[in-house]
Short mmCIF file of C-alpha atoms in Angstrom, two decimals:
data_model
loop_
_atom_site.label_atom_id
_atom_site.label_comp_id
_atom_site.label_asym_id
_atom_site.label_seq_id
_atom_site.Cartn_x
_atom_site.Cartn_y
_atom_site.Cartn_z
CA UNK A 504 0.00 0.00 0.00
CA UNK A 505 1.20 3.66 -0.15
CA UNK A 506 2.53 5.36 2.54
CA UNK A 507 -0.16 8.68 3.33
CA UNK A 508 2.11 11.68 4.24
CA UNK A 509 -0.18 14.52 5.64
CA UNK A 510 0.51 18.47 5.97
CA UNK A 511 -0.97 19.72 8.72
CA UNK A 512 -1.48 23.61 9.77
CA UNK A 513 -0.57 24.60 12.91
CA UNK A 514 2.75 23.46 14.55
CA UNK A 515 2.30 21.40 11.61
CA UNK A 516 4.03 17.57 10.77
CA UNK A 517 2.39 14.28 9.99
CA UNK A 518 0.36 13.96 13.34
CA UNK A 519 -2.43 11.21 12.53
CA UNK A 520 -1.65 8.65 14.89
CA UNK A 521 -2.02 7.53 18.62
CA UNK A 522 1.53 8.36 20.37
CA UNK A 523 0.81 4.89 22.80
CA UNK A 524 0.06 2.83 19.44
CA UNK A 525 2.06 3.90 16.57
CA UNK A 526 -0.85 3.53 15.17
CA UNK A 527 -3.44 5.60 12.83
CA UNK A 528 -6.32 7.35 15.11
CA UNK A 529 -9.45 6.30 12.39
CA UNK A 530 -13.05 6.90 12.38
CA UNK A 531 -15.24 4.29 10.22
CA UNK A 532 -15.40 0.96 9.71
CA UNK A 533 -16.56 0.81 6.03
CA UNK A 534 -14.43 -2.52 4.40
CA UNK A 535 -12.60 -1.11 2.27
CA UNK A 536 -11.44 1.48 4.72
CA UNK A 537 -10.63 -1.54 6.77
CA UNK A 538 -8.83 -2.83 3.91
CA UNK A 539 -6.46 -0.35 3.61
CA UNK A 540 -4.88 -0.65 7.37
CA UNK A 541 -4.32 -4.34 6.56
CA UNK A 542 -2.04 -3.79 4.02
CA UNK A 543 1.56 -4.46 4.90
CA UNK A 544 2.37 -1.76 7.81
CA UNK A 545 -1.04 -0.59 6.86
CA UNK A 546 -1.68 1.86 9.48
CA UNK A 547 1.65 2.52 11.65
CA UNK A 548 2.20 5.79 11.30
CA UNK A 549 5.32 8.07 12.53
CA UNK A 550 6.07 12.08 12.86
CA UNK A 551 8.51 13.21 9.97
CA UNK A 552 8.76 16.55 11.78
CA UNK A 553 7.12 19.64 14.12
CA UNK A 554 7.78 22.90 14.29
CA UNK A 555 6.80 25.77 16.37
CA UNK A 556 4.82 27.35 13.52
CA UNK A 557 2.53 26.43 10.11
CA UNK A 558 6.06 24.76 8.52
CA UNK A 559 3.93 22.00 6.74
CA UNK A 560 0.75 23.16 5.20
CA UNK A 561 -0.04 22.55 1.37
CA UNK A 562 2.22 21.34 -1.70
CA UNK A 563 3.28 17.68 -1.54
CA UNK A 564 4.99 16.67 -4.57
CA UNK A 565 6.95 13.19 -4.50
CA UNK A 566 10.27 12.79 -6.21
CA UNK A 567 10.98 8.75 -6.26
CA UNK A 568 14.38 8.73 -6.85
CA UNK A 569 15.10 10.67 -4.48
CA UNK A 570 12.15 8.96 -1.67
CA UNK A 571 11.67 13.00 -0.67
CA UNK A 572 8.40 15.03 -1.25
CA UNK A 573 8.12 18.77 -1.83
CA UNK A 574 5.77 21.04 0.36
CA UNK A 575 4.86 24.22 1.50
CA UNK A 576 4.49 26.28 4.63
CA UNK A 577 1.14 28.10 5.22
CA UNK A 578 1.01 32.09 5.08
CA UNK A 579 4.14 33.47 7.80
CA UNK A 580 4.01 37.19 8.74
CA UNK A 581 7.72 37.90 9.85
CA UNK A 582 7.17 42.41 10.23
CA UNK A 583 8.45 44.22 7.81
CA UNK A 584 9.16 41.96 5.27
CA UNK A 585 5.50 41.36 5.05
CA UNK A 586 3.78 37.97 4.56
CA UNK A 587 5.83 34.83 3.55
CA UNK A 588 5.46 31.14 2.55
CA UNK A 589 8.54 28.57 3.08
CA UNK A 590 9.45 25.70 0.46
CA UNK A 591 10.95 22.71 2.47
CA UNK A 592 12.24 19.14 1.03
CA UNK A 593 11.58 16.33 3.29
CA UNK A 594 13.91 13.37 2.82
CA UNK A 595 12.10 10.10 3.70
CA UNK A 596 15.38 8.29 4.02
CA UNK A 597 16.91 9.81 6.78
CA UNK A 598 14.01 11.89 8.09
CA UNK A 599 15.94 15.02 7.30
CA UNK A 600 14.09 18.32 6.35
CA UNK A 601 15.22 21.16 4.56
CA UNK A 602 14.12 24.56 3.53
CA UNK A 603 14.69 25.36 0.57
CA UNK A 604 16.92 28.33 -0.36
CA UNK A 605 15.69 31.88 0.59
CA UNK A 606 16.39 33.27 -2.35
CA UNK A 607 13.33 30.65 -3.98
CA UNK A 608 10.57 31.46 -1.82
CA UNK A 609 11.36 35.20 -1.23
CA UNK A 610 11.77 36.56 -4.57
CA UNK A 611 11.10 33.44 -7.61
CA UNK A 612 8.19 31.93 -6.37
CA UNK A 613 6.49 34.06 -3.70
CA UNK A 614 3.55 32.83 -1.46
CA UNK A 615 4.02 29.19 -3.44
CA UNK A 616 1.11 26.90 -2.26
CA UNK A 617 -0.07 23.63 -4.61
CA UNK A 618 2.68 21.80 -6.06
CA UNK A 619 3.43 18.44 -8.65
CA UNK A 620 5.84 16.23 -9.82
CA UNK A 621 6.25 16.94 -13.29
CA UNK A 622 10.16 14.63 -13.81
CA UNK A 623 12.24 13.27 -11.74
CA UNK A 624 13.86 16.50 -10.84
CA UNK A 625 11.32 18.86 -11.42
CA UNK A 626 8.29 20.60 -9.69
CA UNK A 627 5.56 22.87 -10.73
CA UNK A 628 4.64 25.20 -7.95
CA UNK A 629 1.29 27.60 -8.02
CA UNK A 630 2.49 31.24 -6.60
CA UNK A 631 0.06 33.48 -5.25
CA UNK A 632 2.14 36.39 -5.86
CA UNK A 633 2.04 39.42 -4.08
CA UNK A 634 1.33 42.96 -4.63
CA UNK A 635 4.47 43.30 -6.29
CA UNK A 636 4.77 40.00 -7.73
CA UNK A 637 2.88 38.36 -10.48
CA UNK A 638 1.11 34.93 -9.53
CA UNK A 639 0.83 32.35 -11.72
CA UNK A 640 2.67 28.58 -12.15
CA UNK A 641 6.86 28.09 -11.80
CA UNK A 642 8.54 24.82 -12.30
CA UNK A 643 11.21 23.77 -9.61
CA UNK A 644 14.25 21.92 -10.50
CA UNK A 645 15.40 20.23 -7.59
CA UNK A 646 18.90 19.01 -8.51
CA UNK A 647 20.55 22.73 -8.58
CA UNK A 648 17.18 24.64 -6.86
CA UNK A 649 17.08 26.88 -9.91
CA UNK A 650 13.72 28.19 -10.92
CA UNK A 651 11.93 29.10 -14.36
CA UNK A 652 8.48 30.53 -15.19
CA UNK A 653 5.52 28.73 -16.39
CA UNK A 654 2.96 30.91 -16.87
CA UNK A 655 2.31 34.27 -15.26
CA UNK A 656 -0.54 35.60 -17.67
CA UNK A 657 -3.70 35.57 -18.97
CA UNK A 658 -4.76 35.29 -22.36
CA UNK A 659 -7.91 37.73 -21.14
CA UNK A 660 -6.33 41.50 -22.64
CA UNK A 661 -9.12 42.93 -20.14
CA UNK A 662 -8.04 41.60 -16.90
CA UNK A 663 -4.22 43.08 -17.53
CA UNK A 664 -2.73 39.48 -17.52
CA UNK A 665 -3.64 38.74 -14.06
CA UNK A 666 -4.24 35.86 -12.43
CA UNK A 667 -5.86 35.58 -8.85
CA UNK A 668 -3.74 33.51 -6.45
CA UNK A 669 -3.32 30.41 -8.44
CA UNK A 670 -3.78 27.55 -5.31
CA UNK A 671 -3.38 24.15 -6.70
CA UNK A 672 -2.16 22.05 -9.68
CA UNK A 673 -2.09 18.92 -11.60
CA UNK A 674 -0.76 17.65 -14.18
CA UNK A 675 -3.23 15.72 -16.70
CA UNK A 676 -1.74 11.66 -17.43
CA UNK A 677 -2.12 11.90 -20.92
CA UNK A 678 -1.50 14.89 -22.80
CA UNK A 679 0.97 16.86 -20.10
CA UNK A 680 -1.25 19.54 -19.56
CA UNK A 681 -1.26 21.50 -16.33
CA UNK A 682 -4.69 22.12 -14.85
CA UNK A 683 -4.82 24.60 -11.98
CA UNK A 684 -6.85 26.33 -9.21
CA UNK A 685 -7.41 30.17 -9.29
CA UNK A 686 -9.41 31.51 -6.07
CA UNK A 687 -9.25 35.01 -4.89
CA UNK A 688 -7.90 34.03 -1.70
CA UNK A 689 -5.09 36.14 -1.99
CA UNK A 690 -7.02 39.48 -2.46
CA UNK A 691 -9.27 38.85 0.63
CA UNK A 692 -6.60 37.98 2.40
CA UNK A 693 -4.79 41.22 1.20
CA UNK A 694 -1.57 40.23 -0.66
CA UNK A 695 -2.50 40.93 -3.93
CA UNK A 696 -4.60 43.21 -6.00
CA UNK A 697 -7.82 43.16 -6.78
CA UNK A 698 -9.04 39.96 -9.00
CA UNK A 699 -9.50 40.97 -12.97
CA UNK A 700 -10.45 37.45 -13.46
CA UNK A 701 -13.11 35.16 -11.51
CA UNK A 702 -12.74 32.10 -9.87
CA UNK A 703 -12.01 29.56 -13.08
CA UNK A 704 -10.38 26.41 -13.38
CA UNK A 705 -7.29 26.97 -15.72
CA UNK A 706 -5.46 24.47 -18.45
CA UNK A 707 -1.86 25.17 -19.43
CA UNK A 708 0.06 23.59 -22.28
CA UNK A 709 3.64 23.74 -21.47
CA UNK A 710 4.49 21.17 -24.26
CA UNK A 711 2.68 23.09 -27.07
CA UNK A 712 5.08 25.06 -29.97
CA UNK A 713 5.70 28.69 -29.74
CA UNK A 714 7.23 30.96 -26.71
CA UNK A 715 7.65 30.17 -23.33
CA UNK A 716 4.97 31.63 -21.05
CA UNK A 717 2.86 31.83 -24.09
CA UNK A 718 -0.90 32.64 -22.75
CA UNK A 719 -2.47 31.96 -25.63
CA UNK A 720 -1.74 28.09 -24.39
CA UNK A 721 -4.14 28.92 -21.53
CA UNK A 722 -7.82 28.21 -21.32
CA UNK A 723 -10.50 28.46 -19.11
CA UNK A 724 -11.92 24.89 -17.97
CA UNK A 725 -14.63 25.82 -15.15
CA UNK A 726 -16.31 29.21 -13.91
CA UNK A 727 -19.18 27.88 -11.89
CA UNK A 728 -17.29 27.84 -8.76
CA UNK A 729 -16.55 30.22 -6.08
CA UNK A 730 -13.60 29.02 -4.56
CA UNK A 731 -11.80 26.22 -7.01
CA UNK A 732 -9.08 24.89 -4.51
CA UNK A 733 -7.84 21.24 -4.72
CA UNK A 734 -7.87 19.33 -7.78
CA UNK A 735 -6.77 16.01 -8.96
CA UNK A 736 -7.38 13.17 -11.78
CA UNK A 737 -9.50 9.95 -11.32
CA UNK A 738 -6.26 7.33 -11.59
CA UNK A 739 -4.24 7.42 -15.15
CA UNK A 740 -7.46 7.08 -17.24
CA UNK A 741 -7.60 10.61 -17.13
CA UNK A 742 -11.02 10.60 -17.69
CA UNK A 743 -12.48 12.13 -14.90
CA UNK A 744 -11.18 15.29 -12.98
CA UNK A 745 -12.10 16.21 -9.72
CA UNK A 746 -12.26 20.01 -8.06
CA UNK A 747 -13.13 20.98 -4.71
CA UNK A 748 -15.20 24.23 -3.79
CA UNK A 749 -14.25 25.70 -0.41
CA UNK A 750 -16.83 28.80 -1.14
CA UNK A 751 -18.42 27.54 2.52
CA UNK A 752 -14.70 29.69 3.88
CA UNK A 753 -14.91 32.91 2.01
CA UNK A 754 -11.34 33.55 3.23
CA UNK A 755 -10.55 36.51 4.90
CA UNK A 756 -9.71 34.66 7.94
CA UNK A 757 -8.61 31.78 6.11
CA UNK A 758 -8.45 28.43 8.27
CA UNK A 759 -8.78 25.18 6.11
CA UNK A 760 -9.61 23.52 9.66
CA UNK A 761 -12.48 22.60 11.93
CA UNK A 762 -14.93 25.05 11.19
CA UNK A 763 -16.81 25.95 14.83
CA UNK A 764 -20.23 26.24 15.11
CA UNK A 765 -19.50 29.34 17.28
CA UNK A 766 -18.03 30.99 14.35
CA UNK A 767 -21.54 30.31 12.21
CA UNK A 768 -23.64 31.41 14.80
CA UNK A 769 -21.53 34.89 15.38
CA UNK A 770 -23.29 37.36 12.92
CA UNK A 771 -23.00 35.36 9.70
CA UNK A 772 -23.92 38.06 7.81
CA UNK A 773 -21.10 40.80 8.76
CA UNK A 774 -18.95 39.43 10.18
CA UNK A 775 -17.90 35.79 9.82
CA UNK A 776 -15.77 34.26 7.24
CA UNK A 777 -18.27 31.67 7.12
CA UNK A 778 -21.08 31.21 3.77
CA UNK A 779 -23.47 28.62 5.01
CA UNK A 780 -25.16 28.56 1.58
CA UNK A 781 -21.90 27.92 -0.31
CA UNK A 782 -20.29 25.25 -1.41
CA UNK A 783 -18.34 22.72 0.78
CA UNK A 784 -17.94 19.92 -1.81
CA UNK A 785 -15.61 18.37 -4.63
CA UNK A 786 -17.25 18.09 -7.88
CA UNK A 787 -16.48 15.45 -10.16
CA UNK A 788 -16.16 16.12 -14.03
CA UNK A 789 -16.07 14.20 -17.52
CA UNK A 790 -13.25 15.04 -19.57
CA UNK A 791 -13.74 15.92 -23.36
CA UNK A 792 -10.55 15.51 -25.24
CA UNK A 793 -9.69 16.86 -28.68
CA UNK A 794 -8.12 14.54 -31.60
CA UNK A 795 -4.71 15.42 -30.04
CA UNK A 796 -5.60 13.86 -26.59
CA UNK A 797 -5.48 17.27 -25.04
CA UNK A 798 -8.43 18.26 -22.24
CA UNK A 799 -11.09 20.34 -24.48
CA UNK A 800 -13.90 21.16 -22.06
CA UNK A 801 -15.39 19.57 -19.09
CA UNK A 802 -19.05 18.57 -18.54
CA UNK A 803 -21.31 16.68 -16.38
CA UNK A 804 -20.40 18.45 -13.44
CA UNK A 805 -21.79 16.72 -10.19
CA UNK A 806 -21.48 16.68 -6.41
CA UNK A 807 -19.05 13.73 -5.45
CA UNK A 808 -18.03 14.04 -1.64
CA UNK A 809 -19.40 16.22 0.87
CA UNK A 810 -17.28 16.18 4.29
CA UNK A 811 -19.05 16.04 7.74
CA UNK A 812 -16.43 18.54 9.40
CA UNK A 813 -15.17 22.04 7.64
CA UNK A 814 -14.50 22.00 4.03
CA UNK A 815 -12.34 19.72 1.13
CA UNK A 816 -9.33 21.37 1.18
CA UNK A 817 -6.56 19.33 -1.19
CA UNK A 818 -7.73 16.29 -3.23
CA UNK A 819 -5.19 13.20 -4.32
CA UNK A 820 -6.64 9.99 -5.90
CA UNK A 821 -5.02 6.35 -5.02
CA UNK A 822 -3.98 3.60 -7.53
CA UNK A 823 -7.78 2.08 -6.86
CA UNK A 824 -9.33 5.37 -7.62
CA UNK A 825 -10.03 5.79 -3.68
CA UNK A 826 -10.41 9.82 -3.43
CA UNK A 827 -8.36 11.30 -0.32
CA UNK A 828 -8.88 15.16 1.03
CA UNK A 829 -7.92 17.38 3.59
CA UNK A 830 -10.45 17.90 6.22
CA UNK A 831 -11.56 19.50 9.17
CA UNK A 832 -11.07 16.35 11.16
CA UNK A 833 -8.25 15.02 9.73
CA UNK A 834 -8.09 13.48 5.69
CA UNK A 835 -11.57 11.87 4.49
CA UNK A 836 -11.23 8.92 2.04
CA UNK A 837 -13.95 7.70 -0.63
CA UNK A 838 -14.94 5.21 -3.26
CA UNK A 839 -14.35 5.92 -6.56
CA UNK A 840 -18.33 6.37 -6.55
CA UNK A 841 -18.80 8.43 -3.84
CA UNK A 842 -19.63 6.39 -0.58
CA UNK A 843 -17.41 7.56 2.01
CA UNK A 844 -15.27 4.70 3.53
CA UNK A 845 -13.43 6.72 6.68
CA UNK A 846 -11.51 8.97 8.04
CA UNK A 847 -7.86 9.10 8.99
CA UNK A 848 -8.42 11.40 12.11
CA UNK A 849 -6.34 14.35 13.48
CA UNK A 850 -8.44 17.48 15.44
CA UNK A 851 -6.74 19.81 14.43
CA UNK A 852 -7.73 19.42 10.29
CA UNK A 853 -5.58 19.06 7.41
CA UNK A 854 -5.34 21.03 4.41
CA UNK A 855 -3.25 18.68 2.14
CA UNK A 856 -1.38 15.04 1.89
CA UNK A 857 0.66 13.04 -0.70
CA UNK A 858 0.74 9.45 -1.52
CA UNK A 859 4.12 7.99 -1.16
CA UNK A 860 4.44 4.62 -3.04
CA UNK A 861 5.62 1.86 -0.78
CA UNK A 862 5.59 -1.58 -2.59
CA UNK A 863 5.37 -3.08 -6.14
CA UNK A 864 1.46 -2.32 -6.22
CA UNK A 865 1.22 1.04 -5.99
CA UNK A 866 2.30 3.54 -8.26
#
């Protein structure tokens, strides 16, 4: 089975198990869930790392040959030098974690937050940008930490070439594309400018002819959400995508956590961050491919999941199509058709994970 490596806000590590046990802390008793725990070392669990502040909150790309994964700090406020996010590598080998250098996450790839193996020894980060800096996808090569832009614009001439705070990103199995997130999280949170473009589900061609950065390789996937965040493909078929809508946090106080009922009941309408009304779901879609094999259009969008605590924050998809996401409990799992099988439990939410493959059946 493969190993489940979770990011988790707040004094932040891999924290899903029972200190006496070793052991996975679980809620459900659905089969399949069952299943999964009695796979070989099928629910031991371990702490990679803790720090004193949000050091392990979204990303998680994993690089094989190396056995390390990729992620990102949540939002750091350090004074003066205004708000911050921190790219570490995590070495599975020898436990070791690294930030990456300062240089990367202060200037090249500013408030990074999704990330995805693209090779062996590359990444491809979403930044958020800031006021000063454009948002928009970079690709991380690992080997000598140099970085190079993806895309940074729009192909929209109205909206100035801005994206919003780009959040997540995938990268489609069979044509290469890059599909990616696009909330205006970091407007109401109040790093970046106000959004010239709503809250769409991108495509990227990074393989297509022409210029680097070239936005006329861009196109617009999905517009009938109001805050795209995680998004991942059904397995390798990649014939089904699936997007989470975190619209039930508007975002100003951002916490992809345990949502209180305190916080609902507090003047909804002024004051709190929460939308009751929105949505709190991940959406599944059919994929529509051209004669090239490249993602045309999506359609049939339906509900898939709903969580019972806070919202679906990052989504990532096992080699049996089981659908994992970061919730306000800890990381939900379902069945490729929906029924939800358990819950890998930790009280203080998490916003992302990765699958680390661990064994000659997983991938």
């Amino acid at each position: 089975a493969a190993s489940l490596l979770q990011l988790r806000s707040r004094r932040a590590g891999v924290h899903l198990c029972d200190p006496a046990t070793g052991r996975a802390t679980i809620e459900g008793g659905h089969p399949a869930f069952l299943e999964l725990l009695r796979a070989p070392r099928g629910g031991a669990c371990r702490t990679l790392g803790a720090r004193d502040y949000d050091f392990a909150h979204e990303g998680g790309a994993y690089f094989p040959s190396r056995d390390a994964v990729l992620f990102s700090s949540g939002r750091l406020d350090a004074g003066a030098a205004g708000p911050h996010v921190v790219l570490s590598l995590a070495d599975l080998r020898t436990g070791k974690i690294d930030a990456l250098p300062e240089r990367i996450w202060r200037e090249e790839i500013v408030m990074a937050n999704g990330c995805v193996q693209e090779t062996d020894e590359s990444a491809v980060v979403t930044s958020q940008g800031t006021m000063e800096k454009r948002s928009g996808l970079f690709r991380l090569h690992i080997g000598n930490m140099t970085v190079e832009p993806v895309v940074t614009s729009t192909p929209l001439a109205e909206a100035t070439g801005q994206f919003n705070s780009p959040n997540d990103v995938v990268v489609d199995p069979i044509s290469g594309q890059l599909l990616f997130t696009d909330p205006m999280y970091g407007f109401i949170q109040g790093f970046r400018p106000p959004p010239q473009v709503g809250n769409w589900l991108w495509a990227y061609d990074p393989r297509e002819g022409g210029p680097a950065q070239d936005a006329g390789r861009s196109r617009i996937l999905a517009d009938q959400l109001l805050r795209p965040n995680g998004v991942a493909f059904a397995e390798g078929r990649g014939d089904r995508v699936y997007v989470s809508d975190t619209g039930y946090v508007l975002g100003a106080d951002f916490e992809p956590l345990s949502v209180p009922a305190r916080r609902v009941a507090a003047d909804a309408a002024s004051k709190s961050d929460i939308h009751p009304l929105a949505p709190r779901h991940i959406y599944a879609f059919d994929v529509e491919r051209d004669a090239r094999g490249h993602v045309h259009m999506l359609g049939n969008k339906r509900i898939f999941a709903t969580p019972m605590s806070g919202i679906p924050d990052g989504i990532k998809v096992d080699c049996q199509g089981n659908v994992y996401t970061g919730v306000g409990n800890g990381i939900a799992v379902y069945a490729k058709d929906g029924i939800y099988l358990g819950t890998f439990l930790e009280d203080r939410g998490c916003p992302n994970m990765v699958l680390v493959p661990r064994g000659p059946e997983t991938e």
